[in-house]
Short mmCIF file of C-alpha atoms in Angstrom, two decimals:
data_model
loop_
_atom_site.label_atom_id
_atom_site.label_comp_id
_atom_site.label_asym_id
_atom_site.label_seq_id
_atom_site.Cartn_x
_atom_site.Cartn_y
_atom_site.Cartn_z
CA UNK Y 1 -2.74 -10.31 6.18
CA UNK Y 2 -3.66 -11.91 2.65
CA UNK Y 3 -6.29 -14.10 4.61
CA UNK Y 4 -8.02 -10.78 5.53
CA UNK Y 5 -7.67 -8.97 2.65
CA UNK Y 6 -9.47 -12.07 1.08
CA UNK Y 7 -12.39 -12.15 3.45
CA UNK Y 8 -12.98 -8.03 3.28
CA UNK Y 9 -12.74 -8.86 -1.03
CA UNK Y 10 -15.08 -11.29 -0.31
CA UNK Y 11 -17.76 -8.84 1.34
CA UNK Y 12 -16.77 -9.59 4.89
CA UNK Y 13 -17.52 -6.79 7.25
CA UNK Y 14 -14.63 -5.48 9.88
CA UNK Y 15 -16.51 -6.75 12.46
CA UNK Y 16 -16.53 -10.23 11.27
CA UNK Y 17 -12.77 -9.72 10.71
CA UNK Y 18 -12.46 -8.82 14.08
CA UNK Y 19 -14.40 -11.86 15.22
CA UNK Y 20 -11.78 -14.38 12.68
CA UNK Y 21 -8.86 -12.35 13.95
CA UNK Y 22 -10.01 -13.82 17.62
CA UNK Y 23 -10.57 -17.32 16.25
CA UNK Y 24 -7.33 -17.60 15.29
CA UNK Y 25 -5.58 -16.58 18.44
CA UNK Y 26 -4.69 -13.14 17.13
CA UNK Y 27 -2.36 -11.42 19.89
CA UNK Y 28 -5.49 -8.77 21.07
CA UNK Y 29 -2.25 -5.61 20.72
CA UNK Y 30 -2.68 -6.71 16.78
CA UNK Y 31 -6.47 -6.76 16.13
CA UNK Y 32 -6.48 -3.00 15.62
CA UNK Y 33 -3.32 -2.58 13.79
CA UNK Y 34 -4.08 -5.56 11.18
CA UNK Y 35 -7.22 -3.99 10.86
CA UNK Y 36 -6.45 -0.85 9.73
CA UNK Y 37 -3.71 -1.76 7.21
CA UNK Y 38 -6.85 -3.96 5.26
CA UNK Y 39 -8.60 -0.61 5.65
CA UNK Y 40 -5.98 1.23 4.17
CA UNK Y 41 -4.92 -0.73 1.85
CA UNK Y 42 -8.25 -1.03 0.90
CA UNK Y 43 -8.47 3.03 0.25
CA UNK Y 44 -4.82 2.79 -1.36
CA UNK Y 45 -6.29 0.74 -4.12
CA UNK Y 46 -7.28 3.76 -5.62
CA UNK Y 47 -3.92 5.07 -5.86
CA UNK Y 48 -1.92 2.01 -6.21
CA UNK Y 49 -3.94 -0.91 -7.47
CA UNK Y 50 -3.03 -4.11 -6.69
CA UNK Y 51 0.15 -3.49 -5.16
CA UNK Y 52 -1.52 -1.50 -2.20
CA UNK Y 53 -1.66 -4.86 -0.87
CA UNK Y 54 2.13 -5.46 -0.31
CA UNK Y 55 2.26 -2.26 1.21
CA UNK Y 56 2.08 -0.60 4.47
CA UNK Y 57 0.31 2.47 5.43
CA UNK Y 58 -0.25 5.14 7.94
CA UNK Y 59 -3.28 7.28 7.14
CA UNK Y 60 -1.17 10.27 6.57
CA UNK Y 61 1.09 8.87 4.46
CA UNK Y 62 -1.51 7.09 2.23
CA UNK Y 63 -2.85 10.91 2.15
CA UNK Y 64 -0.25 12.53 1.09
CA UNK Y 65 1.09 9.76 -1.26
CA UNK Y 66 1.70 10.44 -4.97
CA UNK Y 67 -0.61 8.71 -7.03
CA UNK Y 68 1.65 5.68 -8.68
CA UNK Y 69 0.42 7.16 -12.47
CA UNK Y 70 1.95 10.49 -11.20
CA UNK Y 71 5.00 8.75 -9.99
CA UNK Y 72 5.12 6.81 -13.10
CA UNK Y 73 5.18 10.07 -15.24
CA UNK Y 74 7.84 11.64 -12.91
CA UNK Y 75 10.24 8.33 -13.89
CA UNK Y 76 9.33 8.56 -17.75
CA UNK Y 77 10.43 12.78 -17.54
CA UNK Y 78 14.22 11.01 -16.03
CA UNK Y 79 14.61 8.69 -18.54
CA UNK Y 80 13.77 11.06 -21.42
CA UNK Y 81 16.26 13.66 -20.24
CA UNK Y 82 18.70 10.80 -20.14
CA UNK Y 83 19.27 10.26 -16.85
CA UNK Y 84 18.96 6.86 -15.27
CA UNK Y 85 20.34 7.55 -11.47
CA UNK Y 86 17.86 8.99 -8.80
CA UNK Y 87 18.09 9.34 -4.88
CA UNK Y 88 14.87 9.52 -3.43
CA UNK Y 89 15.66 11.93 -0.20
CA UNK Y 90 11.54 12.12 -0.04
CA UNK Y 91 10.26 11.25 3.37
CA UNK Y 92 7.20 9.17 1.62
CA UNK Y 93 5.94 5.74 1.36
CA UNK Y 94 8.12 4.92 -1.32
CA UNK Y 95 5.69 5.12 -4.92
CA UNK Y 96 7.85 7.45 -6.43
CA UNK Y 97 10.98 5.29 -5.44
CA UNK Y 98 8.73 2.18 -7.02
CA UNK Y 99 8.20 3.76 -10.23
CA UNK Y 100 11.49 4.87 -10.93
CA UNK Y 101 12.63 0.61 -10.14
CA UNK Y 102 9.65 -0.19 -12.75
CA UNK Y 103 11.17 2.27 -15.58
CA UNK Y 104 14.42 0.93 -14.89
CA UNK Y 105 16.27 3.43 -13.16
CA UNK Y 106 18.81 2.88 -10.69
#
């Protein structure tokens, strides 16, 4: 996955992707699927920054994703009302959970 998010940072096209993928024996069920996760994590960069790349998407969930700066301020409002345990019961891809590990929380 890094060696293709490299190539697309590096101006490659997804059809040139597509081609490498190929070259290197790619399974042909896991063209499309690698694919898409540069594409979306690609988009998510937006959202998360550079950790979009050690994540996993789906397009809805990148869609309906908190914004990690939003996340981050929803961790900051727990630790100034003194509380520093949190269950996550959201059904998300996880930023919020990621921002309250960053502040600290448990």
């Amino acid at each position: 996955m890094r060696r293709l998010q490299e190539q697309r940072s590096s101006g490659a096209s997804f059809l040139s992707l597509n081609k490498k993928l190929r070259d290197w024996n790619a399974p042909l069920e896991s063209v499309a699927p690698l694919l898409t996760q540069v594409e979306l994590q690609e988009k998510a960069k937006k959202k998360f920054g550079g950790i979009s790349a050690d994540m996993l998407f789906t397009s809805a969930g990148l869609e309906q994703s908190s914004r990690i700066s939003v996340a981050q301020l929803h961790a900051q409002r727990f630790k100034s009302a003194n509380i520093y345990k949190v269950s996550d019961l959201g059904c998300g891809i996880g930023s919020q959970s990621l921002a309250f590990v960053e502040a600290g929380l448990e």
